[in-house]
XYZ file of C-alpha atoms in Angstrom:
220
model
C 6.025 129.408 -131.649
C 8.088 132.096 -133.214
C 6.967 135.701 -133.535
C 6.985 135.509 -137.356
C 5.026 132.065 -137.390
C 2.330 133.601 -135.096
C 1.875 136.110 -138.005
C 1.985 133.463 -140.621
C -0.507 131.551 -138.756
C -3.066 134.292 -138.513
C -2.620 135.469 -141.737
C -3.475 132.239 -143.145
C -6.549 131.768 -140.660
C -7.507 135.398 -141.954
C -7.027 134.321 -145.623
C -8.964 131.373 -145.185
C -11.849 133.169 -143.663
C -11.574 136.939 -143.951
C -14.915 137.756 -142.190
C -15.370 135.585 -138.947
C -18.264 136.169 -136.937
C -19.725 134.625 -133.622
C -22.399 131.680 -134.582
C -24.473 132.651 -132.043
C -27.561 134.503 -132.900
C -28.417 137.978 -131.321
C -29.676 141.413 -132.001
C -28.470 143.537 -129.564
C -26.085 143.497 -126.495
C -28.672 142.364 -124.139
C -29.616 139.177 -126.256
C -25.865 138.585 -126.741
C -25.166 138.705 -123.099
C -28.029 136.021 -122.461
C -26.840 133.681 -125.712
C -23.360 133.444 -124.414
C -24.490 132.729 -121.092
C -26.769 130.259 -122.083
C -24.035 128.701 -124.103
C -22.378 127.409 -121.748
C -21.709 123.616 -121.886
C -24.017 123.631 -124.825
C -23.500 124.207 -128.669
C -24.192 127.315 -130.408
C -26.629 125.275 -132.868
C -28.541 124.571 -129.722
C -28.697 127.874 -128.370
C -29.647 129.258 -131.237
C -32.791 126.905 -131.825
C -33.633 127.518 -128.300
C -33.387 131.736 -128.377
C -35.123 132.498 -131.920
C -38.385 132.674 -130.503
C -37.070 133.888 -127.169
C -35.546 136.625 -128.945
C -38.796 137.417 -131.073
C -40.365 138.352 -127.799
C -37.718 139.252 -125.829
C -35.163 142.054 -126.695
C -34.596 143.924 -123.498
C -33.949 143.172 -119.925
C -37.328 144.804 -118.867
C -39.078 142.612 -120.912
C -36.841 139.554 -119.742
C -37.895 139.952 -116.267
C -41.674 140.460 -117.213
C -41.463 137.024 -118.812
C -40.105 135.398 -115.662
C -38.017 132.413 -114.912
C -40.841 129.786 -115.548
C -41.642 131.331 -118.925
C -37.854 131.516 -119.857
C -37.594 127.819 -118.706
C -40.379 126.797 -121.536
C -37.999 128.653 -124.614
C -34.560 126.960 -123.095
C -35.670 123.566 -121.496
C -33.493 122.043 -124.456
C -30.336 123.485 -122.868
C -28.393 121.959 -120.675
C -28.381 123.479 -117.099
C -31.757 125.165 -118.251
C -32.962 125.745 -114.490
C -29.905 127.536 -113.326
C -29.264 129.447 -116.273
C -32.722 130.570 -116.371
C -32.524 131.749 -113.026
C -29.063 133.370 -113.753
C -30.620 135.233 -116.624
C -33.655 136.784 -114.808
C -31.304 138.044 -111.910
C -28.763 139.693 -114.753
C -31.523 141.313 -116.477
C -32.778 142.556 -112.944
C -29.366 143.915 -112.565
C -28.950 145.585 -115.437
C -32.208 147.694 -115.081
C -31.389 148.135 -111.181
C -27.804 149.296 -111.855
C -27.208 150.287 -115.577
C -30.445 151.443 -116.684
C -31.470 148.571 -118.896
C -28.428 148.958 -120.696
C -25.104 146.332 -121.019
C -22.243 148.085 -120.147
C -19.378 148.022 -122.115
C -16.988 147.272 -119.351
C -15.282 143.549 -118.990
C -15.561 144.318 -114.791
C -19.071 145.729 -114.745
C -20.115 142.573 -117.117
C -18.479 140.197 -114.838
C -20.659 141.294 -111.955
C -23.722 140.084 -113.538
C -25.387 136.636 -112.503
C -23.664 133.722 -114.696
C -21.548 136.073 -116.840
C -17.914 135.135 -116.212
C -14.653 136.312 -117.691
C -15.107 134.413 -120.878
C -18.559 135.647 -121.329
C -17.757 138.996 -120.772
C -14.834 139.432 -123.192
C -17.314 137.834 -125.754
C -19.410 140.701 -125.357
C -16.840 142.880 -125.226
C -15.250 141.622 -128.640
C -18.590 141.401 -130.377
C -20.851 143.750 -129.204
C -18.284 146.475 -128.463
C -15.355 146.001 -130.897
C -12.710 145.598 -127.938
C -9.374 143.288 -128.583
C -10.196 140.821 -126.380
C -9.504 136.901 -126.153
C -12.193 134.730 -124.943
C -10.555 131.572 -124.378
C -13.388 128.337 -124.268
C -12.222 125.187 -124.453
C -11.735 125.152 -128.024
C -9.417 128.149 -127.889
C -7.438 126.618 -124.715
C -7.155 123.638 -126.664
C -5.937 125.276 -129.991
C -3.792 127.697 -127.893
C -2.076 124.612 -126.375
C -1.729 122.096 -128.973
C -0.675 124.494 -131.732
C 2.196 126.186 -129.179
C 0.791 129.465 -130.075
C -0.230 130.121 -126.598
C 0.128 127.558 -124.046
C -1.046 127.565 -120.277
C -2.610 125.535 -117.557
C -5.556 127.686 -117.268
C -7.785 129.460 -119.647
C -6.297 132.816 -117.814
C -2.862 131.895 -118.609
C -3.866 130.920 -122.205
C -5.783 134.398 -122.620
C -2.822 136.428 -121.091
C -0.411 134.705 -123.498
C -2.635 135.085 -126.603
C -3.023 138.863 -125.763
C 0.904 139.224 -125.295
C 1.706 137.040 -128.917
C -1.311 138.191 -130.981
C -0.309 141.115 -133.473
C -2.014 143.586 -135.411
C -4.156 143.369 -137.554
C -5.509 140.358 -135.870
C -6.101 140.952 -132.727
C -9.944 142.039 -132.905
C -11.021 138.683 -134.712
C -8.181 136.369 -133.402
C -10.755 134.498 -131.096
C -13.182 133.777 -133.799
C -10.623 132.651 -136.038
C -9.211 130.254 -133.052
C -12.725 129.055 -131.790
C -13.783 128.212 -135.359
C -10.591 126.586 -135.947
C -11.020 124.464 -132.935
C -14.559 123.806 -133.578
C -14.056 122.614 -137.301
C -10.600 121.557 -138.001
C -8.136 121.222 -134.791
C -11.386 118.963 -133.272
C -10.635 117.734 -129.289
C -10.360 113.608 -130.061
C -8.718 113.898 -133.580
C -7.463 117.225 -135.260
C -8.105 117.147 -139.054
C -4.409 117.715 -139.712
C -4.388 117.018 -143.356
C -6.417 119.999 -144.206
C -5.650 122.338 -141.652
C -3.794 125.331 -143.224
C -1.562 126.290 -140.391
C -0.276 122.253 -140.211
C 3.521 123.152 -141.114
C 3.116 125.689 -138.144
C 1.798 123.578 -135.626
C 3.733 121.939 -132.955
C 1.172 118.992 -132.735
C 2.717 115.555 -133.600
C 2.505 113.553 -134.904
C 0.062 114.772 -137.717
C -3.017 112.908 -138.308
C -3.566 111.726 -141.400
C -6.353 111.614 -143.670
C -9.275 109.163 -143.142
C -9.557 106.138 -145.351
C -12.258 106.629 -147.943
C -15.876 105.864 -146.519
C -14.485 106.645 -142.978
C -16.554 109.480 -140.839
C -14.771 111.881 -139.214
C -15.975 113.101 -135.482
C -17.058 116.448 -135.354
């Protein structure tokens, strides 16, 4: 995608959604780390349902460790891979207590040392909690980057690095939110909804998908 088209691409997404936010619910950086870690191979909606009552009780790593692995499982048992995730969340909480004084570090490398926290999770936390210009490449952003031609790459890291290089100001802070929401609700996996896409003419995807016939449902 040409530089001028990249600017126009982001400008249209920004005009369509001036204040994009994560759809995960969290009241502080610790809860955000937990929510993002739980969201792997799960939907934000499902995570939010599981964490609403949990986060009323648990706001700190110390409270999470006190709840314990079995107690946590009771809250998150509706989420995929909940056994492994519960183990990781208790372990990362203990590490935050032991190494970081119970505070979430504003450092991507440090975040990646926490059990269950990979680069994508660390990037989300850095962006949402600390205002860093990071690009958290999940399946949606990986698809949008490759499909549109904005940032093509064979791995999430390759797409992330290309997005970092290609994305100009003033779009860098919110870029990953615009892209993930676009991928989740418009540029869908099986059938992108090109007929209602604000950047369709800038996108490399062909052939463009047509609007469904009246009465037909679209996949989410």
